XYZ file of C-alpha atoms in Angstrom:
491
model
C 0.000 0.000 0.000
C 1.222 3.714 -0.858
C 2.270 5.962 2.297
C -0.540 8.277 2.440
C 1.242 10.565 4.679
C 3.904 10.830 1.969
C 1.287 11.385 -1.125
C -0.828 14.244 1.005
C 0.008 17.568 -0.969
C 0.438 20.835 0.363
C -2.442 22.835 1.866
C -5.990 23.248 0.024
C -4.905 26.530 -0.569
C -2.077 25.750 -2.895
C -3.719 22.860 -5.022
C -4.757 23.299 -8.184
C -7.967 21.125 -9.409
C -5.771 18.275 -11.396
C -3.645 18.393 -8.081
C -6.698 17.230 -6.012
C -7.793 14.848 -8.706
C -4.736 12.891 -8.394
C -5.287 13.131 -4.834
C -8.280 11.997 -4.761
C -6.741 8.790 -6.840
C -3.767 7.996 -4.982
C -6.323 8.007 -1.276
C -8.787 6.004 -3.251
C -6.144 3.614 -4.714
C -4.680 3.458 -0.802
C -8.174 2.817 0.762
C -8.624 0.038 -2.118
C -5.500 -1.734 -1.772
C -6.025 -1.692 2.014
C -9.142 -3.525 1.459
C -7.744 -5.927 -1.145
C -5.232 -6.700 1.871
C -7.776 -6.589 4.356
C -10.483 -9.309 3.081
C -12.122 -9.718 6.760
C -13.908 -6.427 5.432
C -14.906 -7.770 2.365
C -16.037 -11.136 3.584
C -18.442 -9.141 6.572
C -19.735 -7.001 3.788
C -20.984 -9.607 1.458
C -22.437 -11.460 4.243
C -24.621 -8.238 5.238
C -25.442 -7.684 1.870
C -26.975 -11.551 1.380
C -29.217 -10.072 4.501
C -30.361 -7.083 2.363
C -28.580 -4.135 4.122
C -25.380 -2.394 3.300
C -22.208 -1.858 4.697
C -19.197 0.610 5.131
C -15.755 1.338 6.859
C -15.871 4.542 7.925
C -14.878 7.498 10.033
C -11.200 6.957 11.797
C -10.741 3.992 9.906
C -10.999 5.271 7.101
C -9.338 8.887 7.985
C -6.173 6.300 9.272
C -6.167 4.145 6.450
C -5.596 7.246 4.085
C -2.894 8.521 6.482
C -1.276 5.197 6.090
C -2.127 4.065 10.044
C -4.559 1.933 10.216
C -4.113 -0.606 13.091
C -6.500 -3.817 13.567
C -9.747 -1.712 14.964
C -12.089 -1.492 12.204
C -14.928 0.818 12.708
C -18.684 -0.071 10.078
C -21.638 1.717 9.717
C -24.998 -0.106 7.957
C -28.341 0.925 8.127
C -29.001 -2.713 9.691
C -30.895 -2.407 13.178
C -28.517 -3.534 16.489
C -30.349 -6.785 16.508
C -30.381 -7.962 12.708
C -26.521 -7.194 13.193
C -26.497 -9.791 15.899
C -28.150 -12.026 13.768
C -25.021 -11.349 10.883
C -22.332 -11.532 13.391
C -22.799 -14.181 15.824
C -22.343 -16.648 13.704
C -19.402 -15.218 11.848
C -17.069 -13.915 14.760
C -15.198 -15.301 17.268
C -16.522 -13.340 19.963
C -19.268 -10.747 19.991
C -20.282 -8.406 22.788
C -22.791 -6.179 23.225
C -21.994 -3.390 25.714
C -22.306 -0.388 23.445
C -25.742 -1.746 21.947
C -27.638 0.960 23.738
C -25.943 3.506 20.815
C -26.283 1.045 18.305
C -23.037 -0.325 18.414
C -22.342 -4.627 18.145
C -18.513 -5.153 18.909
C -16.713 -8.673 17.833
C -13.530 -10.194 16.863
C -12.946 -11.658 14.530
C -9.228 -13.084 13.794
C -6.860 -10.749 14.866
C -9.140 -7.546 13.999
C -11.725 -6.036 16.822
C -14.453 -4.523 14.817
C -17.461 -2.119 15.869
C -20.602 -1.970 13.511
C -23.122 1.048 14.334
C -26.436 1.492 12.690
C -26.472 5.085 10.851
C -27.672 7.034 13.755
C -27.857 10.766 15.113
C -27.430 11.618 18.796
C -27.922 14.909 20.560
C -27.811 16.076 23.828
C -30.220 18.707 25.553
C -29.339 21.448 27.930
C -29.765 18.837 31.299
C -28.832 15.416 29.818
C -25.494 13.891 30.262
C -26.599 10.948 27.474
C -26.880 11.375 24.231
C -30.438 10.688 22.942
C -29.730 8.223 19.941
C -32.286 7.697 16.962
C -31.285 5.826 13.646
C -31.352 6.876 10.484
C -31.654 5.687 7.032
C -28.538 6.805 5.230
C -24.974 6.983 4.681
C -25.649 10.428 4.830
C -27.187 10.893 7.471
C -24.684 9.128 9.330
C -21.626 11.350 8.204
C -23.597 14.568 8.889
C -23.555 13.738 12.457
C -19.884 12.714 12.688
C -17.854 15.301 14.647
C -14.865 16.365 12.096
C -14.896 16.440 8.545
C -11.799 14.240 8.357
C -13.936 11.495 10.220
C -17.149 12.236 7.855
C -15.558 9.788 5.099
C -16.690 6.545 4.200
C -16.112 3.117 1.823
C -18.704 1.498 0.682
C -18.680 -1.947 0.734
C -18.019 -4.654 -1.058
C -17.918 -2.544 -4.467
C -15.557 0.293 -2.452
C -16.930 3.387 -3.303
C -15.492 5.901 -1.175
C -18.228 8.792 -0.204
C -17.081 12.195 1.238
C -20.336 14.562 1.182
C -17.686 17.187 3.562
C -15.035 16.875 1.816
C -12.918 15.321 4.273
C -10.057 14.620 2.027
C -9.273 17.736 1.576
C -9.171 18.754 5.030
C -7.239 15.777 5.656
C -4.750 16.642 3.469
C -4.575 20.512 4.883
C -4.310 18.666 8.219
C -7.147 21.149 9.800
C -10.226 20.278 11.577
C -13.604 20.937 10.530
C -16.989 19.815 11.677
C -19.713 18.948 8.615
C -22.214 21.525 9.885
C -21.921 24.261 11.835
C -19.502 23.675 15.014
C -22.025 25.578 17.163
C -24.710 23.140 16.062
C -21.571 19.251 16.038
C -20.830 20.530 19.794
C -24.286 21.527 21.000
C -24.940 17.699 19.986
C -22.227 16.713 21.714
C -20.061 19.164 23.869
C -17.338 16.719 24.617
C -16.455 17.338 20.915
C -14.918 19.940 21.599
C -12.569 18.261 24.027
C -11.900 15.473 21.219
C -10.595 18.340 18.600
C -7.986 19.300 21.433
C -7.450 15.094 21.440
C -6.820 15.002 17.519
C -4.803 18.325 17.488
C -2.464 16.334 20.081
C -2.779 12.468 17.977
C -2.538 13.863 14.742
C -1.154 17.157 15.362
C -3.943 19.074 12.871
C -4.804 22.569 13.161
C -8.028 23.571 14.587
C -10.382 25.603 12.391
C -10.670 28.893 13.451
C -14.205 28.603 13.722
C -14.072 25.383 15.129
C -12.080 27.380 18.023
C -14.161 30.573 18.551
C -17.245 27.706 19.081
C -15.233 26.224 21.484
C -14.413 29.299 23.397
C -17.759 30.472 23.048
C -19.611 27.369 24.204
C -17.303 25.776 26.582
C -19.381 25.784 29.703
C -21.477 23.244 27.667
C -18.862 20.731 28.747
C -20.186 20.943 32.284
C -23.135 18.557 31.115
C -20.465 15.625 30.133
C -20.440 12.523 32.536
C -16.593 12.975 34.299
C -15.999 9.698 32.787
C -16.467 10.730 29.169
C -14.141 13.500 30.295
C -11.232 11.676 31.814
C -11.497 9.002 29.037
C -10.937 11.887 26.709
C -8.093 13.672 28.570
C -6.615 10.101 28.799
C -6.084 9.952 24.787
C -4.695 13.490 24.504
C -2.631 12.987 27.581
C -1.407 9.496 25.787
C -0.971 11.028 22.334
C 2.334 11.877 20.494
C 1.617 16.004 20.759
C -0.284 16.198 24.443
C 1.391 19.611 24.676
C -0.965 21.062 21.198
C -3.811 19.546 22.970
C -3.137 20.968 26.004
C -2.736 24.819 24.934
C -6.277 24.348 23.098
C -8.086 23.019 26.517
C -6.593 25.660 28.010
C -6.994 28.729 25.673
C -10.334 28.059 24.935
C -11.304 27.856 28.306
C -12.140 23.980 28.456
C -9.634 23.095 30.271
C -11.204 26.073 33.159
C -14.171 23.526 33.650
C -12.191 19.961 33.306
C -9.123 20.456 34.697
C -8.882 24.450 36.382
C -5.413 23.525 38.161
C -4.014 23.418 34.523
C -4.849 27.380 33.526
C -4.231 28.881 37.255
C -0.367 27.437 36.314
C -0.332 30.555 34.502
C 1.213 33.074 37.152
C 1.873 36.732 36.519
C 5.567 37.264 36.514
C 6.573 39.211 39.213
C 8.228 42.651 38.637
C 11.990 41.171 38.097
C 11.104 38.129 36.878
C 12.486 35.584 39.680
C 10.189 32.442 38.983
C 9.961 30.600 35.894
C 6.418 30.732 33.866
C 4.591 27.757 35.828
C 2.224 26.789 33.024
C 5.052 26.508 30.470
C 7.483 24.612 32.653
C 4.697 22.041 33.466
C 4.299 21.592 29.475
C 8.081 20.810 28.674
C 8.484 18.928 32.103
C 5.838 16.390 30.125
C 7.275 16.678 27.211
C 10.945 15.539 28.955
C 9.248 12.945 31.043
C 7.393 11.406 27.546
C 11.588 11.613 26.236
C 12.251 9.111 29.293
C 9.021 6.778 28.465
C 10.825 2.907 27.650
C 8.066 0.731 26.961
C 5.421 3.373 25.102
C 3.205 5.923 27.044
C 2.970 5.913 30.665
C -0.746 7.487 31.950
C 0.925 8.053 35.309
C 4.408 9.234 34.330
C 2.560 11.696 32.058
C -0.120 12.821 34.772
C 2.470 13.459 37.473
C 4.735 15.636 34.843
C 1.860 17.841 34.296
C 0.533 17.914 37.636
C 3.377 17.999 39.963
C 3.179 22.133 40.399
C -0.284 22.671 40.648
C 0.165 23.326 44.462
C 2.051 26.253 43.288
C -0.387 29.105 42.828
C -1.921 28.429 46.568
C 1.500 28.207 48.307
C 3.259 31.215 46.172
C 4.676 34.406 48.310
C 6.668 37.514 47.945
C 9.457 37.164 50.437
C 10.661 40.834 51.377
C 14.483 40.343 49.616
C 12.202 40.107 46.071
C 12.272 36.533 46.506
C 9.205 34.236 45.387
C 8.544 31.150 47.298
C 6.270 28.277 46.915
C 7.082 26.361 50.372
C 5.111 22.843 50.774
C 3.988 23.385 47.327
C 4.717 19.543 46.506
C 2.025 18.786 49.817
C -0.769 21.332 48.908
C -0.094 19.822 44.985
C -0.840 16.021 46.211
C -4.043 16.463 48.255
C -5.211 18.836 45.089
C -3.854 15.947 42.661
C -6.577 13.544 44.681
C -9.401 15.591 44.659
C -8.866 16.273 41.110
C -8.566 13.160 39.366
C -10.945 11.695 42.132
C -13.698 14.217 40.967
C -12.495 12.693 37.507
C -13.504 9.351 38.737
C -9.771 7.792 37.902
C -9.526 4.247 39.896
C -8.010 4.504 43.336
C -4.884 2.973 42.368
C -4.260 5.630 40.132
C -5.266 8.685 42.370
C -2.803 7.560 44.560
C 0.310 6.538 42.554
C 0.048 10.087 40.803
C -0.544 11.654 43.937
C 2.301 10.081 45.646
C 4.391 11.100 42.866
C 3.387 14.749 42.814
C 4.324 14.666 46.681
C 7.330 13.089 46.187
C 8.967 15.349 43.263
C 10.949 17.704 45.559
C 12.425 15.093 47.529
C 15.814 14.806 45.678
C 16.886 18.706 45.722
C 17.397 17.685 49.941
C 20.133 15.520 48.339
C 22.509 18.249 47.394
C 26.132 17.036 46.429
C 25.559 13.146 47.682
C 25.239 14.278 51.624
C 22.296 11.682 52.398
C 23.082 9.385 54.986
C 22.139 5.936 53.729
C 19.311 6.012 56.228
C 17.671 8.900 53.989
C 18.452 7.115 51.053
C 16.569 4.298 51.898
C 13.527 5.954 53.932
C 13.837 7.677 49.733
C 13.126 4.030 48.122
C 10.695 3.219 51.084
C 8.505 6.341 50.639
C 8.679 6.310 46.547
C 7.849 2.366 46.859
C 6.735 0.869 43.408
C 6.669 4.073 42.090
C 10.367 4.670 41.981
C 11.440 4.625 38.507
C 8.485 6.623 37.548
C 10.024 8.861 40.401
C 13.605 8.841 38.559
C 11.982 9.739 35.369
C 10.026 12.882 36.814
C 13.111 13.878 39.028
C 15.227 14.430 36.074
C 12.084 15.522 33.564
C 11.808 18.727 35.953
C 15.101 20.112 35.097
C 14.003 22.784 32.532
C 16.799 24.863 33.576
C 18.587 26.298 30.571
C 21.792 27.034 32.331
C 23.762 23.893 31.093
C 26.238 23.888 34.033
C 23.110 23.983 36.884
C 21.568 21.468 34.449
C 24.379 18.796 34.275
C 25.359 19.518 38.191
C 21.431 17.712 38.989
C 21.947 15.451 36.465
C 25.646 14.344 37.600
C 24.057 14.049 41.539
C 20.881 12.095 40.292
C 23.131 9.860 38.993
C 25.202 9.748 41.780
C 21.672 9.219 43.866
C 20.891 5.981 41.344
C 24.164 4.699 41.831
C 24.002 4.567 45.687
C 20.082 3.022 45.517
C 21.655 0.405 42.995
C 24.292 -0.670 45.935
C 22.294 -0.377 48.389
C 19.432 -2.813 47.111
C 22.124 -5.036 45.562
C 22.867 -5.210 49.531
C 19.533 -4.819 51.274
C 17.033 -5.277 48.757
C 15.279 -1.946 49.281
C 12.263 -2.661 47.673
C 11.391 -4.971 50.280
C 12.479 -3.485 53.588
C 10.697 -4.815 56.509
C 11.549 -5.146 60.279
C 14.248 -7.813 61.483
C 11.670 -9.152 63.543
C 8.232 -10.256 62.402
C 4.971 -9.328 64.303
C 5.159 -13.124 65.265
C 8.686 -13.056 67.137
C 7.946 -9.214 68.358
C 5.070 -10.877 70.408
C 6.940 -14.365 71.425
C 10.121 -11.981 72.537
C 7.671 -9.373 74.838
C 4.923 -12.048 75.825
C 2.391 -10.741 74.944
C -0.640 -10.879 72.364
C -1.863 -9.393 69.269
C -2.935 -6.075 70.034
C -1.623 -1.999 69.556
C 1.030 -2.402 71.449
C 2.692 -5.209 68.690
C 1.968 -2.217 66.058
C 4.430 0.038 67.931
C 6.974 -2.499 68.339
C 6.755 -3.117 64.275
C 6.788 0.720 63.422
C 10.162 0.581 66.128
C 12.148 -2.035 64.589
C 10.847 -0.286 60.974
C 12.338 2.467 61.997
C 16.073 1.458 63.339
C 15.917 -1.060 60.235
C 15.847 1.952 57.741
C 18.230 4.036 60.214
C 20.896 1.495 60.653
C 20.332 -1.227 57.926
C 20.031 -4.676 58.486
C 20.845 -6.053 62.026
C 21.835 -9.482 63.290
C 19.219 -10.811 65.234
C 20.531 -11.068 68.431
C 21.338 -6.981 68.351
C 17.269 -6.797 66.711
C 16.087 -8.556 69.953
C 18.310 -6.568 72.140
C 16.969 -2.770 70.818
C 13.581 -5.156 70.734
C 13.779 -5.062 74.789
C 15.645 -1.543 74.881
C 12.498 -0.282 73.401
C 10.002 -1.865 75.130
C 11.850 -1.603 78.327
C 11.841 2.446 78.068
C 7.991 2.297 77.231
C 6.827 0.520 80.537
């Protein structure tokens, strides 16, 4: 198949009309020859046209396949009825399920490809609702109208492979902008958390947003207030996961979206004081993402990515004027993980996340106690205790907030993280840090002091916790000695 990326032309602008005809030729000749390659669409569409309805790829998959990225998820839409595609599908797939079926969507799998069908439909919300009211319609039309950019209104019929674009699509894909296929006050009135999902693409595909696409979304961004948080975070999720989150990020922000999903995000945006003495919050949270994505080894990293942009939002409720013209933001890295948790809890994130990103957030200052390697190995350790599993992710933000552009300050932090790594590595070759406990178990605490389960064993555990990450590992006969010591001083 041609790279589409490498046939798209130069902006709409510039084309000239037997430019865009051999445009349209080499897409149509891509989109056919990824279907030639591709026969699981083929063989689905004949089987739904021996059941009298039709069939079509369209929308991302077809946008992707024309950019020359199209992965395994197949998107359809056929003006069959949820249930008659049951009927086509069960039989056909290896697995079918039926959660979105509500919307009109039947998911399956079928090989190695995980394919959606939805019946041409039309959804809109009203002022109150946070659902979408869903009707069907009868068209291919119909369908595309209601699809949220033009780039996503394109279609391929199917089996014969006629490619539809009523918007024209191509050509927007090809000027790499974003347009809705009606009015953008009328796409996002439908559906308000469209306008989160052109910030999304901006960041995935790294298009332009129309300008009118953008004074809609400033103008009607309190509509995004009637979104279910879940929609939300699932949204923020795939721009915060995408290759250009930082795009995305500017357009939540400057068009006031990001005021109603995620406020800590804008209020980064500090007035300089009058000489200049702190750095522009807002913009060092951007590039500190942008260097933590740079330390990413096994593809994105939700909670790597969340920490980076979060870990100063304690900043604008902890900032003062000190009276030598300094500006300080003391316990900003505390205030910043208890806001971090009601945030992303208000998002409805899982608890497991809320927790590692919050711990993160609090633990981001940590290091710059470390100084020139001055730690005794006590604090290194209570260091790998506190950061638990999250300690590589910890690493990776550590470094990622160096935005200094003084190259001497910068390679001085990195020279004494890496001194800071070096003494962890030692130390858990010796100790195995990640799994520091007491030299005496709650068992042999209670068989050494006689006595039974109960709060006093707790304090005897948090005791020997304590001298374990102080001194290091003991021999047992000095563990039951400082055992007694202890409890000896508490009666």
């Amino acid at each position: 198949m041609p790279n589409a990326n490498n046939d798209l032309p130069a902006p709409i602008a510039e084309r000239t009309p037997q430019s865009t005809d051999a445009l349209n030729h080499v897409q149509r000749r891509a989109v056919s020859e990824l279907l030639r390659v591709s026969p699981v669409a083929d063989d689905l569409a004949r089987r739904f046209q021996e059941a009298g309805f039709t069939l079509a790829l369209v929308g991302g998959s077809v946008r992707d396949a024309l950019l020359g990225r199209l992965g395994n998820d197949l998107d359809f839409t056929t003006d069959a009825r949820p249930e008659d595609v049951l009927k086509i599908v069960r039989p056909w797939a290896d697995a079918v399920w039926e959660v979105g079926i509500a919307f009109g969507t039947v998911g399956c799998k079928k090989d190695s490809f995980d394919i959606e069908v939805t019946t041409y439909r039309s959804e809109a919300y009203d002022r109150t609702s946070r659902k979408p009211e869903v009707s069907y319609g009868d068209s291919i039309e119909q369908d595309l109208v209601r699809r949220d950019f033009t780039v996503n209104a394109m279609a391929v019929l199917l089996p014969q492979k006629e490619f539809v674009d009523p918007h024209d699509g191509l050509e927007d894909l090809a000027a790499r902008v974003l347009r809705t296929p009606g009015t953008p006050e009328e796409s996002f009135s439908d559906d308000p958390l469209r306008m989160m999902r052109a910030a999304r693409f901006a960041a995935q595909l790294d298009f332009e947003v129309d300008p009118a696409v953008f004074a809609a979304m400033k103008a009607m961004s309190d509509r995004i207030e009637i979104v279910s948080a879940e929609r939300v975070r699932d949204e923020l999720n795939k721009l915060l996961l995408a290759p250009h989150p930082r795009e995305g990020l500017r357009l939540l922000v400057d068009s006031g979206l990001a005021g109603h999903v995620l406020p800590e995000l804008p209020a980064l945006r500090l007035e300089s004081d009058e000489h200049h003495r702190h750095k522009d919050v807002y913009e060092h949270s951007l590039t500190v993402l942008e260097q933590a994505i740079d330390l990413e080894e096994n593809g994105p990293d939700l909670v790597l990515r969340l920490a980076a942009l979060l870990h100063d939002i304690g900043k604008p409720r902890t900032r003062r004027f000190e009276k030598d013209g300094r500006v300080s933001f003391h316990h900003h890295e505390v205030v910043g993980a208890k806001m971090t948790k009601k945030r992303m809890t208000a998002l409805k994130y899982s608890n497991d996340l809320v927790k590692d990103v919050s711990r993160l957030v609090e633990l981001h200052l940590r290091f710059h106690g470390y100084g020139t390697g001055e730690w005794t190995d006590s604090a290194v350790r209570r260091y790998v205790r506190d950061a638990g599993p999250q300690l590589e992710r910890l690493h990776k933000l550590t470094r990622s907030d160096c935005t200094t552009r003084n190259k001497r300050k910068a390679g001085a932090l990195s020279r004494a993280y890496d001194g800071l790594e070096e003494r962890i590595a030692r130390l858990q070759e010796q100790e195995e840090l990640e799994a520091i406990r007491p030299d005496l178990d709650g068992n042999e605490i209670m068989q050494i002091l006689g006595i039974g389960p109960g709060p006093e064993v707790g304090k005897a555990y948090k005791q020997m916790l304590e001298l374990r990450l102080e001194h290091g590992p003991m021999e047992r006969e000095a563990a039951v000695a400082a055992l007694k010591e202890w409890w000896a001083a508490q009666s």
